[in-house]
Short mmCIF file of C-alpha atoms in Angstrom, two decimals:
data_model
loop_
_atom_site.label_atom_id
_atom_site.label_comp_id
_atom_site.label_asym_id
_atom_site.label_seq_id
_atom_site.Cartn_x
_atom_site.Cartn_y
_atom_site.Cartn_z
CA UNK A 14 192.22 -12.14 289.05
CA UNK A 15 190.49 -12.52 285.69
CA UNK A 16 188.20 -15.51 285.13
CA UNK A 17 185.98 -16.13 282.10
CA UNK A 18 186.51 -12.52 281.03
CA UNK A 19 185.43 -11.11 284.41
CA UNK A 20 187.79 -9.28 286.77
CA UNK A 21 187.44 -10.27 290.42
CA UNK A 22 188.68 -8.10 293.29
CA UNK A 23 188.79 -9.61 296.77
CA UNK A 24 189.61 -7.37 299.72
CA UNK A 25 189.69 -7.23 303.49
CA UNK A 26 186.25 -6.11 304.60
CA UNK A 27 184.43 -5.54 307.87
CA UNK A 28 180.68 -5.80 307.20
CA UNK A 29 179.96 -4.48 310.71
CA UNK A 30 181.51 -1.02 310.40
CA UNK A 31 184.37 1.24 309.22
CA UNK A 32 186.89 -0.06 311.78
CA UNK A 33 189.21 -3.05 311.85
CA UNK A 34 187.59 -6.34 312.89
CA UNK A 35 185.23 -9.11 311.70
CA UNK A 36 187.54 -9.60 308.73
CA UNK A 37 185.90 -11.21 305.72
CA UNK A 38 186.80 -11.41 302.04
CA UNK A 39 184.80 -8.73 300.28
CA UNK A 40 184.14 -9.52 296.61
CA UNK A 41 183.43 -7.29 293.61
CA UNK A 42 183.52 -7.95 289.86
CA UNK A 43 184.06 -5.83 286.78
CA UNK A 44 184.40 -6.17 283.03
CA UNK A 45 186.64 -3.11 282.70
CA UNK A 46 188.43 -2.48 286.05
CA UNK A 47 186.47 0.79 286.33
CA UNK A 48 182.82 -0.02 286.99
CA UNK A 49 182.19 -2.61 289.71
CA UNK A 50 179.41 -4.83 291.00
CA UNK A 51 179.55 -5.70 294.69
CA UNK A 52 178.71 -9.29 295.65
CA UNK A 53 178.23 -10.91 299.05
CA UNK A 54 181.54 -11.61 300.83
CA UNK A 55 183.32 -14.67 299.45
CA UNK A 56 184.71 -15.86 302.82
CA UNK A 57 183.46 -15.42 306.38
CA UNK A 58 185.22 -16.49 309.61
CA UNK A 59 183.51 -19.75 310.55
CA UNK A 60 185.94 -22.50 311.59
CA UNK A 61 187.32 -22.55 315.13
CA UNK A 62 190.26 -24.70 314.02
CA UNK A 63 191.72 -22.22 311.56
CA UNK A 64 189.82 -18.96 310.81
CA UNK A 65 187.41 -18.02 313.59
CA UNK A 66 189.40 -14.85 314.25
CA UNK A 67 189.29 -13.66 310.65
CA UNK A 68 189.82 -14.51 306.99
CA UNK A 69 192.87 -12.40 306.33
CA UNK A 70 194.97 -11.66 303.26
CA UNK A 71 195.82 -14.13 300.54
CA UNK A 72 195.71 -14.65 296.80
CA UNK A 73 193.98 -16.42 293.97
CA UNK A 74 195.54 -18.93 291.58
CA UNK A 75 194.17 -20.36 288.34
CA UNK A 76 194.75 -24.13 288.49
CA UNK A 77 195.79 -26.36 285.57
CA UNK A 78 192.19 -27.31 284.86
CA UNK A 79 191.26 -23.62 284.52
CA UNK A 80 189.38 -23.25 287.81
CA UNK A 81 190.39 -20.68 290.45
CA UNK A 82 191.51 -21.37 293.99
CA UNK A 83 191.85 -19.06 296.98
CA UNK A 84 194.75 -19.37 299.41
CA UNK A 85 194.19 -17.27 302.51
CA UNK A 86 195.41 -16.78 306.06
CA UNK A 87 193.06 -17.55 308.90
CA UNK A 88 193.49 -16.91 312.60
CA UNK A 89 192.12 -18.94 315.49
CA UNK A 90 191.11 -17.72 318.95
CA UNK A 91 194.76 -17.85 320.09
CA UNK A 92 195.83 -15.64 317.13
CA UNK A 93 197.72 -18.56 315.60
CA UNK A 94 197.93 -18.07 311.84
CA UNK A 95 197.18 -20.82 309.32
CA UNK A 96 197.07 -21.04 305.53
CA UNK A 97 193.82 -22.30 304.06
CA UNK A 98 192.25 -23.23 300.74
CA UNK A 99 188.84 -22.45 299.22
CA UNK A 100 187.31 -23.13 295.82
CA UNK A 101 184.21 -22.01 293.91
CA UNK A 102 181.00 -23.92 294.59
CA UNK A 103 180.08 -23.58 290.91
CA UNK A 104 183.08 -23.04 288.57
CA UNK A 105 180.70 -22.53 285.65
CA UNK A 106 179.47 -19.29 287.27
CA UNK A 107 181.68 -16.49 285.89
CA UNK A 108 180.81 -14.33 288.91
CA UNK A 109 181.88 -16.99 291.45
CA UNK A 110 179.45 -15.78 294.08
CA UNK A 111 179.81 -18.82 296.36
CA UNK A 112 183.01 -20.32 297.75
CA UNK A 113 183.59 -23.51 299.74
CA UNK A 114 186.42 -24.07 302.23
CA UNK A 115 188.56 -27.17 301.71
CA UNK A 116 188.20 -30.19 304.00
CA UNK A 117 192.02 -30.31 304.05
CA UNK A 118 192.25 -27.01 305.96
CA UNK A 119 194.48 -25.86 307.43
CA UNK A 120 196.83 -26.82 304.62
CA UNK A 121 199.89 -25.07 306.11
CA UNK A 122 200.72 -24.61 309.79
CA UNK A 123 203.34 -22.33 311.41
CA UNK A 124 206.29 -23.57 313.39
CA UNK A 125 206.24 -23.03 317.13
CA UNK A 126 208.44 -19.92 316.93
CA UNK A 127 206.25 -17.96 314.50
CA UNK A 128 202.61 -18.71 315.24
CA UNK A 129 201.66 -15.04 314.79
CA UNK A 130 204.20 -14.29 312.04
CA UNK A 131 202.94 -16.55 309.26
CA UNK A 132 200.61 -14.96 306.75
CA UNK A 133 199.57 -13.73 303.32
CA UNK A 134 200.19 -16.49 300.72
CA UNK A 135 201.01 -15.30 297.21
CA UNK A 136 199.56 -16.49 293.95
CA UNK A 137 201.07 -19.95 293.47
CA UNK A 138 203.14 -20.85 290.42
CA UNK A 139 204.08 -24.11 288.74
CA UNK A 140 207.74 -25.02 288.64
CA UNK A 141 209.51 -26.91 285.84
CA UNK A 142 209.11 -30.10 287.90
CA UNK A 143 205.31 -29.83 287.83
CA UNK A 144 204.99 -28.92 291.52
CA UNK A 145 203.23 -25.84 292.79
CA UNK A 146 205.11 -23.23 294.79
CA UNK A 147 203.91 -20.41 297.03
CA UNK A 148 205.58 -18.01 299.43
CA UNK A 149 204.33 -16.91 302.85
CA UNK A 150 205.30 -13.75 304.74
CA UNK A 151 207.33 -14.47 307.88
CA UNK A 152 209.99 -13.27 310.31
CA UNK A 153 212.75 -15.56 311.53
CA UNK A 154 215.56 -14.49 313.83
CA UNK A 155 214.49 -10.88 313.23
CA UNK A 156 214.90 -11.29 309.47
CA UNK A 157 212.12 -10.53 307.00
CA UNK A 158 211.51 -13.88 305.32
CA UNK A 159 209.61 -15.28 302.34
CA UNK A 160 208.96 -18.91 303.28
CA UNK A 161 208.61 -21.30 300.35
CA UNK A 162 206.11 -24.16 300.28
CA UNK A 163 205.62 -26.83 297.58
CA UNK A 164 202.73 -29.08 296.58
CA UNK A 165 201.97 -31.64 293.89
CA UNK A 166 198.18 -31.47 294.26
CA UNK A 167 197.44 -28.02 295.82
CA UNK A 168 196.02 -29.74 298.91
CA UNK A 169 199.12 -31.05 300.67
CA UNK A 170 201.99 -28.61 301.16
CA UNK A 171 205.53 -29.07 302.49
CA UNK A 172 207.90 -26.30 303.56
CA UNK A 173 211.07 -26.15 301.48
CA UNK A 174 214.46 -26.62 303.12
CA UNK A 175 215.22 -22.92 302.75
CA UNK A 176 213.22 -19.71 302.20
CA UNK A 177 212.92 -18.16 298.77
CA UNK A 178 214.67 -15.10 300.23
CA UNK A 179 215.23 -13.22 303.47
CA UNK A 180 216.79 -9.95 304.60
CA UNK A 181 218.58 -9.11 307.84
CA UNK A 182 217.73 -5.43 307.29
CA UNK A 183 214.02 -5.65 308.11
CA UNK A 184 211.60 -7.41 310.42
CA UNK A 185 208.34 -9.16 309.56
CA UNK A 186 207.38 -9.36 305.88
CA UNK A 187 203.71 -9.43 304.96
CA UNK A 188 201.71 -9.36 301.73
CA UNK A 189 204.63 -10.61 299.59
CA UNK A 190 204.41 -10.86 295.81
CA UNK A 191 206.73 -12.65 293.38
CA UNK A 192 206.55 -12.57 289.59
CA UNK A 193 208.61 -12.45 286.37
CA UNK A 194 209.01 -9.33 284.22
CA UNK A 195 209.92 -9.13 280.57
CA UNK A 196 213.31 -7.72 279.61
CA UNK A 197 211.82 -6.32 276.42
CA UNK A 198 208.63 -4.30 276.39
CA UNK A 199 205.61 -3.80 278.63
CA UNK A 200 203.90 -7.18 278.24
CA UNK A 201 203.17 -9.06 281.45
CA UNK A 202 204.27 -12.65 282.07
CA UNK A 203 202.53 -15.66 283.61
CA UNK A 204 204.53 -16.81 286.64
CA UNK A 205 203.79 -20.48 285.82
CA UNK A 206 205.49 -20.28 282.42
CA UNK A 207 209.28 -20.65 282.32
CA UNK A 208 210.76 -17.71 280.42
CA UNK A 209 214.55 -18.23 280.21
CA UNK A 210 216.67 -15.25 281.17
CA UNK A 211 213.92 -12.96 282.47
CA UNK A 212 214.16 -10.97 285.66
CA UNK A 213 211.96 -11.56 288.69
CA UNK A 214 210.56 -9.10 291.23
CA UNK A 215 210.09 -9.78 294.93
CA UNK A 216 207.78 -7.24 296.57
CA UNK A 217 207.26 -7.30 300.32
CA UNK A 218 205.48 -5.21 302.94
CA UNK A 219 207.41 -4.39 306.11
CA UNK A 220 204.93 -4.77 308.94
CA UNK A 221 206.35 -2.30 311.47
CA UNK A 222 206.65 0.57 308.97
CA UNK A 223 203.79 -0.25 306.57
CA UNK A 224 206.12 0.25 303.60
CA UNK A 225 206.02 -1.84 300.42
CA UNK A 226 209.38 -2.17 298.70
CA UNK A 227 210.77 -4.44 296.01
CA UNK A 228 213.97 -5.87 294.63
CA UNK A 229 214.73 -7.01 291.09
CA UNK A 230 216.86 -10.08 290.55
CA UNK A 231 217.16 -13.65 289.33
CA UNK A 232 215.08 -16.66 290.27
CA UNK A 233 217.23 -19.79 290.53
CA UNK A 234 214.65 -22.45 289.63
CA UNK A 235 216.97 -25.32 290.48
CA UNK A 236 217.63 -24.20 294.06
CA UNK A 237 214.36 -22.30 294.48
CA UNK A 238 215.99 -19.10 295.69
CA UNK A 239 215.73 -15.48 294.64
CA UNK A 240 218.97 -13.54 294.17
CA UNK A 241 218.62 -9.73 294.09
CA UNK A 242 220.74 -7.89 291.55
CA UNK A 243 224.09 -6.59 292.78
CA UNK A 244 223.62 -3.22 294.45
CA UNK A 245 219.99 -3.82 295.42
CA UNK A 246 218.82 -2.15 298.62
CA UNK A 247 216.92 -4.82 300.58
CA UNK A 248 215.01 -2.62 303.03
CA UNK A 249 212.48 0.22 303.13
CA UNK A 250 214.93 2.75 301.71
CA UNK A 251 215.09 0.73 298.49
CA UNK A 252 212.79 0.80 295.47
CA UNK A 253 209.10 1.30 296.15
CA UNK A 254 206.03 0.91 294.02
CA UNK A 255 204.80 4.14 295.58
CA UNK A 256 206.48 6.64 297.88
CA UNK A 257 203.27 7.82 299.52
CA UNK A 258 200.30 5.98 301.05
CA UNK A 259 200.25 2.62 299.27
CA UNK A 260 200.43 -0.68 301.13
CA UNK A 261 199.59 -4.38 301.00
CA UNK A 262 199.73 -4.19 297.21
CA UNK A 263 198.96 -7.23 295.11
CA UNK A 264 199.50 -7.98 291.42
CA UNK A 265 197.83 -10.37 289.03
CA UNK A 266 198.52 -11.46 285.47
CA UNK A 267 195.76 -10.33 283.11
CA UNK A 268 195.84 -13.22 280.65
CA UNK A 269 193.31 -11.54 278.34
CA UNK A 270 195.40 -8.42 277.73
CA UNK A 271 198.85 -9.88 278.55
CA UNK A 272 199.69 -7.36 281.25
CA UNK A 273 200.47 -7.39 284.96
CA UNK A 274 198.32 -5.16 287.15
CA UNK A 275 198.84 -3.92 290.70
CA UNK A 276 196.14 -2.75 293.11
CA UNK A 277 196.88 -1.57 296.65
CA UNK A 278 195.10 -0.62 299.84
CA UNK A 279 195.13 3.13 300.53
CA UNK A 280 194.29 3.71 304.18
CA UNK A 281 192.88 6.82 305.78
CA UNK A 282 194.95 9.62 307.33
CA UNK A 283 192.13 10.70 309.62
CA UNK A 284 191.19 9.41 313.05
CA UNK A 285 189.03 6.41 313.87
CA UNK A 286 186.33 8.76 315.15
CA UNK A 287 186.15 10.58 311.82
CA UNK A 288 186.02 7.27 309.93
CA UNK A 289 183.03 6.22 312.04
CA UNK A 290 181.40 9.59 311.46
CA UNK A 291 181.70 9.41 307.67
CA UNK A 292 180.77 5.70 307.62
CA UNK A 293 183.64 4.23 305.62
CA UNK A 294 187.40 3.73 305.83
CA UNK A 295 190.03 2.74 303.29
CA UNK A 296 189.90 2.33 299.54
CA UNK A 297 191.64 0.60 296.66
CA UNK A 298 194.05 2.41 294.34
CA UNK A 299 193.47 2.92 290.66
CA UNK A 300 194.64 -0.31 288.97
CA UNK A 301 198.14 0.11 287.53
CA UNK A 302 199.85 -1.70 284.70
CA UNK A 303 203.48 -2.42 285.65
CA UNK A 304 206.53 -3.46 283.65
CA UNK A 305 210.33 -3.39 283.83
CA UNK A 306 211.70 -0.01 282.78
CA UNK A 307 213.89 -0.15 279.68
CA UNK A 308 217.04 0.43 281.75
CA UNK A 309 216.23 -2.76 283.68
CA UNK A 310 216.83 -1.21 287.10
CA UNK A 311 213.30 -0.41 288.29
CA UNK A 312 209.62 -0.93 287.55
CA UNK A 313 207.45 1.58 285.73
CA UNK A 314 203.71 1.97 286.35
CA UNK A 315 200.79 3.61 284.63
CA UNK A 316 197.04 3.69 285.28
CA UNK A 317 195.31 1.01 283.23
CA UNK A 318 194.03 2.34 279.92
CA UNK A 319 190.43 1.67 280.92
CA UNK A 320 190.55 4.64 283.32
CA UNK A 321 190.55 6.88 280.25
CA UNK A 322 186.94 5.83 279.62
CA UNK A 323 186.02 8.20 282.45
CA UNK A 324 187.61 11.21 280.75
CA UNK A 325 185.36 14.01 279.53
CA UNK A 326 185.57 17.76 278.76
CA UNK A 327 189.18 17.83 277.62
CA UNK A 328 191.10 21.05 278.22
CA UNK A 329 194.49 21.78 276.61
CA UNK A 330 196.95 24.62 277.05
CA UNK A 331 199.34 25.78 274.35
CA UNK A 332 203.07 25.86 274.96
CA UNK A 333 203.45 28.42 277.72
CA UNK A 334 206.34 29.98 279.63
CA UNK A 335 205.66 29.81 283.35
CA UNK A 336 207.59 32.72 284.79
CA UNK A 337 209.18 32.55 288.21
CA UNK A 338 206.67 33.16 290.97
CA UNK A 339 203.67 32.70 288.67
CA UNK A 340 200.48 30.63 288.98
CA UNK A 341 198.19 29.60 286.12
CA UNK A 342 194.73 28.09 286.62
CA UNK A 343 193.64 25.06 284.60
CA UNK A 344 190.04 26.09 283.98
CA UNK A 345 187.18 24.02 282.60
CA UNK A 346 187.67 20.75 284.50
CA UNK A 347 186.10 19.49 287.71
CA UNK A 348 188.90 19.94 290.21
CA UNK A 349 187.61 17.26 292.58
CA UNK A 350 187.58 14.53 289.90
CA UNK A 351 190.22 15.04 287.25
CA UNK A 352 193.02 13.55 285.19
CA UNK A 353 195.91 15.89 284.35
CA UNK A 354 198.93 15.25 282.14
CA UNK A 355 201.64 17.90 282.00
CA UNK A 356 205.22 18.11 280.76
CA UNK A 357 207.85 20.71 281.59
CA UNK A 358 211.08 21.72 279.91
CA UNK A 359 213.66 23.87 281.65
CA UNK A 360 215.59 26.32 279.45
CA UNK A 361 218.19 27.29 282.08
CA UNK A 362 219.65 24.72 284.46
CA UNK A 363 222.86 26.50 285.43
CA UNK A 364 221.33 27.81 288.65
CA UNK A 365 220.27 24.44 289.99
CA UNK A 366 221.08 24.24 293.69
CA UNK A 367 223.90 22.06 294.91
CA UNK A 368 222.59 18.90 296.55
CA UNK A 369 224.49 18.72 299.81
CA UNK A 370 225.84 15.33 300.81
CA UNK A 371 223.73 15.32 303.97
CA UNK A 372 220.59 15.49 301.82
CA UNK A 373 220.38 11.78 301.04
CA UNK A 374 216.77 11.19 302.09
CA UNK A 375 214.38 12.63 299.48
CA UNK A 376 211.39 12.61 301.80
CA UNK A 377 213.29 14.68 304.34
CA UNK A 378 214.24 17.22 301.66
CA UNK A 379 210.60 17.48 300.59
CA UNK A 380 209.54 17.95 304.21
CA UNK A 381 212.14 20.62 304.94
CA UNK A 382 211.85 22.60 301.71
CA UNK A 383 208.19 22.11 300.77
CA UNK A 384 206.55 23.91 297.86
CA UNK A 385 207.13 27.48 299.04
CA UNK A 386 209.07 30.08 297.07
CA UNK A 387 212.74 29.42 296.37
CA UNK A 388 214.88 32.43 295.50
CA UNK A 389 217.97 30.58 294.34
CA UNK A 390 217.18 27.37 292.45
CA UNK A 391 215.21 25.54 289.76
CA UNK A 392 211.85 24.67 291.23
CA UNK A 393 209.61 23.94 292.95
CA UNK A 394 207.26 23.84 289.94
CA UNK A 395 204.30 21.61 289.31
CA UNK A 396 200.60 21.35 290.19
CA UNK A 397 198.41 22.65 292.99
CA UNK A 398 195.40 20.34 293.16
CA UNK A 399 192.29 20.32 295.33
CA UNK A 400 193.02 24.00 295.73
CA UNK A 401 190.72 26.76 296.95
CA UNK A 402 190.16 29.73 294.64
CA UNK A 403 192.36 31.93 296.82
CA UNK A 404 195.08 29.21 296.95
CA UNK A 405 195.07 29.15 300.72
CA UNK A 406 194.20 25.44 300.74
CA UNK A 407 195.93 23.06 298.30
CA UNK A 408 197.93 19.89 297.81
CA UNK A 409 201.14 20.46 295.85
CA UNK A 410 202.95 17.94 293.65
CA UNK A 411 206.12 19.28 292.11
CA UNK A 412 209.70 18.92 290.92
CA UNK A 413 212.97 20.46 292.09
CA UNK A 414 216.27 20.14 290.26
CA UNK A 415 219.61 19.93 292.04
CA UNK A 416 223.19 19.56 290.94
CA UNK A 417 225.63 17.04 292.39
CA UNK A 418 229.12 16.40 291.01
CA UNK A 419 228.21 17.89 287.63
CA UNK A 420 225.13 15.68 287.43
CA UNK A 421 221.56 16.97 287.60
CA UNK A 422 219.28 15.33 290.17
CA UNK A 423 215.48 15.55 289.90
CA UNK A 424 213.41 15.43 293.08
CA UNK A 425 209.66 14.79 292.97
CA UNK A 426 207.58 15.77 296.01
CA UNK A 427 204.07 16.00 297.34
CA UNK A 428 203.45 18.71 299.96
CA UNK A 429 200.38 18.20 302.15
CA UNK A 430 200.97 20.90 304.74
CA UNK A 431 198.14 23.12 303.45
CA UNK A 432 195.90 20.35 302.12
CA UNK A 433 193.19 21.16 304.66
CA UNK A 434 192.59 24.35 306.58
CA UNK A 435 189.84 22.96 308.76
CA UNK A 436 190.99 19.46 309.65
CA UNK A 437 194.07 18.09 311.36
CA UNK A 438 195.42 14.69 310.27
CA UNK A 439 198.64 13.09 309.08
CA UNK A 440 200.01 15.65 306.61
CA UNK A 441 203.33 13.98 305.94
CA UNK A 442 205.23 15.22 302.89
CA UNK A 443 206.46 12.55 300.48
CA UNK A 444 209.26 12.48 297.96
CA UNK A 445 211.63 10.46 295.79
CA UNK A 446 214.48 11.01 293.38
CA UNK A 447 213.38 10.62 289.76
CA UNK A 448 215.76 9.00 287.27
CA UNK A 449 215.25 11.49 284.43
CA UNK A 450 217.82 13.72 282.72
CA UNK A 451 216.21 17.18 282.46
CA UNK A 452 218.72 18.19 279.77
CA UNK A 453 217.56 15.60 277.25
CA UNK A 454 214.10 14.70 278.58
CA UNK A 455 211.01 16.63 279.53
CA UNK A 456 209.74 16.27 283.09
CA UNK A 457 206.31 14.68 282.84
CA UNK A 458 203.63 14.29 285.48
CA UNK A 459 200.24 12.61 285.42
CA UNK A 460 197.92 13.26 288.35
CA UNK A 461 194.64 11.48 289.06
CA UNK A 462 192.39 13.32 291.53
CA UNK A 463 189.39 11.69 293.17
CA UNK A 464 188.14 13.82 296.09
CA UNK A 465 190.33 12.56 298.97
CA UNK A 466 192.92 10.65 296.97
CA UNK A 467 195.62 12.02 294.67
CA UNK A 468 197.77 9.57 292.67
CA UNK A 469 200.84 11.02 290.91
CA UNK A 470 202.98 9.40 288.22
CA UNK A 471 206.29 11.13 287.45
CA UNK A 472 208.63 10.48 284.55
CA UNK A 473 206.26 8.13 282.75
CA UNK A 474 205.63 6.16 285.93
CA UNK A 475 209.16 5.82 287.27
CA UNK A 476 208.09 7.48 290.54
CA UNK A 477 204.58 7.29 291.97
CA UNK A 478 203.31 9.16 295.02
CA UNK A 479 199.81 8.61 296.42
CA UNK A 480 198.32 10.82 299.11
CA UNK A 481 195.10 11.08 301.11
CA UNK A 482 193.91 14.63 301.75
CA UNK A 483 190.70 16.09 303.18
CA UNK A 484 190.15 19.69 302.07
CA UNK A 485 187.40 21.67 303.75
CA UNK A 486 187.19 24.56 301.26
CA UNK A 487 188.37 23.02 297.98
CA UNK A 488 185.57 20.49 297.66
CA UNK A 489 183.15 19.60 294.85
CA UNK A 490 182.71 22.59 292.52
CA UNK A 491 184.97 24.73 294.69
CA UNK A 492 188.05 22.60 293.95
CA UNK A 493 190.54 24.14 291.53
CA UNK A 494 193.74 23.10 289.75
CA UNK A 495 196.71 25.41 289.18
CA UNK A 496 200.14 25.12 287.60
CA UNK A 497 202.78 26.94 289.64
CA UNK A 498 206.43 27.90 289.55
CA UNK A 499 207.97 28.99 292.83
CA UNK A 500 211.54 28.69 291.61
CA UNK A 501 213.94 31.44 290.55
CA UNK A 502 214.03 30.35 286.88
CA UNK A 503 211.37 30.34 284.19
CA UNK A 504 210.09 26.93 283.08
CA UNK A 505 208.15 26.00 279.99
CA UNK A 506 204.92 24.04 279.92
CA UNK A 507 205.50 22.01 276.78
CA UNK A 508 202.24 20.06 277.06
CA UNK A 509 199.15 20.17 279.27
CA UNK A 510 195.98 18.13 278.80
CA UNK A 511 193.33 17.82 281.50
CA UNK A 512 190.01 16.05 281.71
CA UNK A 513 187.12 15.93 284.11
CA UNK A 514 186.48 12.37 285.27
CA UNK A 515 182.99 10.91 285.12
CA UNK A 516 181.69 8.94 288.05
CA UNK A 517 182.36 5.21 287.96
CA UNK A 518 179.40 2.89 288.45
CA UNK A 519 179.54 0.97 291.75
CA UNK A 520 176.48 -1.10 292.50
#
């Protein structure tokens, strides 16, 4: 959230070690979403009646009097889940270093059938009737469910007669998020302001698969239900904020800059033993501004502009033809900490491969085909990042172009199979179809590299893929960046700008 001009990030934190357990609310603040000051945890498990087993996920809400409130899930010794309230001890302190739990806790209790399936309250919003509303992640009758609760005073809450929404295509929903998006432009909207005719987004995390997906639709204020647009896919194969490692995401409305920002948890791909050895586990994504794409059918995302403050030592390449089978190094930037923007145009598309009907899952195509040489089609072409000088170790992010029923289909992939020569871990390949017409539009890619994390934004942020990789050769000054074309057709680099990234200040 933002409060008195200060950004506050709260996160699940174990002060005892880099493994799950002893869950508290870690707390850091920033004036620019880049450089952060770490404060003592805001919430500790302390109350046997409602949070002795952990202070789990939740949200912050700015109340009508301008002060913030925390809604969070707590667990007792029987693993029963409750929703609880906390407020700042001193609201005049912009850093909010001390928080006090409400004497009304627990303010929401589960029904007898879902004592362990009742968690993660969203930011609350005010309805036209002056009552607060919040949704809680739940599963009922094997349906993923967003329970709706209402309150007139933020202390006493009553479950609504029906959920905001549910789906019979998934199980337990956790870490839900619900917010309006503008139909015109990139400006974010405050969920407590009634904007007639705007779309709403319901984002949920599916517990058993650890996949965040979202639907776009209409919020019926009168009946307090969310209605996804016709044709929406209401399960993990639907729209995602990110098609790689990106879970338990949470947005907030930045009232100072009128934008909505998402941050997500990016977990490790290595073993628990390695996490203990290196002394830390898990990180937060780069903050992303999100908005409704101009076609109105999906969200678009882009790293917040403040990230560009870290850019230094800009390198640019002139318009260049990348011949089939060729590799070109992007020299002059620190390969382990970099920001790369590149655009491709494809002169000849006639030889695009036919996309067979059985190839409906983009991740499977990326896994089967990878980034290796292709003698018959357009692509793969893109970037090799965190690459060794001999290109034996690398992480590839790339495009392929297919043809289906006289329509061109763009596939964006990340290939991790050779991301580390000396360490075994989850090297899943990721992929998604990108809604871009390569005849009339250039294929653009922005890649942020920060040692073990690579965040990719394709087509101006229409598809995002985040990966965790752990190279053993391509580290520090030995990490390189290359542009490659392993397809059978030449492609043109129409624009390439790259920057080294300075180190953010964390203290």
